[in-house]
Amino acid sequence: MSRPDEQEQPGIDVRSLPGGARSAIEAVLMVVDEPVTEEALAGALELSLEEVGAALDALAREYAAGQRGFMLRRLGGGWRIYSRPEYAPVVEQFLLGGQQARLTQAALETLAVIAYRQPISRARIGAIRGVNVDGVVRTLLARGMVTEAGQDPTAGAVLYGTTDLFLQRMGLDSLDDLPALAPYLPSAEVLEELASEGLA
């Protein structure tokens, strides 16, 4: 027989709270660090998926119509409150005291190669860019934009891919939302040719 302190706490009926389910969802969204799925919200708040989806849509519309400094967006497979893009300079000034914390051109180019050709080895990234990318890849790893995504079965090299943080920072729901820039990067055949010549 379980002791009283081991028994499950009764669930909270979020509909009975001031503002109801919609305000309960809003309260959770204010404290999440990463996008939260509709399924996770429904499970935690004991609501139906339909009710959660309707509340999220209503909140997103309300924030947009109210011209607030924040918005509710579905990104990276879930929902999260973000500051509006037009207020990015204000937020940056507050957080960084006016200092710039942007990625360098080299980091952005390397990140683009990884995003479009992942999983990809460091040597192949360097072959595409024509420069050594060891330091840049380390920077992207440290910032959480890329991660190790396995090992090349033939060469044994570490392969890299993008992270969920990359999707969030780029405002993408998935890699399928990347702009159609892939045709401008070398094809797999060209990379194989470079590899056979020892350049990748």
Phi, psi and omega in degrees: 000132183279148177285159181303323183285351179264351182286150180295141175288141177294144180295155178269129175277097186294339179292337182273353179283158177302127182089348175067203185299321182299316179291327177295317177298317179300318180298319179294317181299332181288343185245356181281142178269337182231158178305138181248137183281159176298323179297318180294318178296315181299316181294315183290325185261002179055052178237163177281156178301322181297318180294319179294314180300317179295319180294318179296316178299317180296317179296317180300317179294318181297315180296318180295317182291330183277359181051046179280170179280000180225166179215161177252123183228151173266112180218148177059029178085002181210184183251143177202153175272130180234154171287149181291141183306324182293345178260009180304317179298325180292314180296316180299318179297318180293312185287325188248003180061033179088350179282145180273135179233043182271160174288147177289167177301318180298319180293319179296318179295317179295318178298320178297317179298315180296316182300318185273337185243013183293150352285141186217146181277161179298321180296320180289326175299315179298324179293322179292316183278339179080014179218165175287129185245013184305310182294321181293318179296320177299318178298315180294324176295315181296326180276357176078014181276333176229164180214161174290130186239032178118196183223139178295122184295334182267311184270339182079005181286150176289137178255146183241148176216170181276166183248174174297327178298321176302313180300316181298312183293330180271355179072035182248146176276326178203172179295338177297340181274359178298141176300155184283073178256349184307324180300341181274352178266155180302145180286168178299325180296317178296319178297320178296321179296317176298319180296319181293336178271002179081013181265349179224000000 
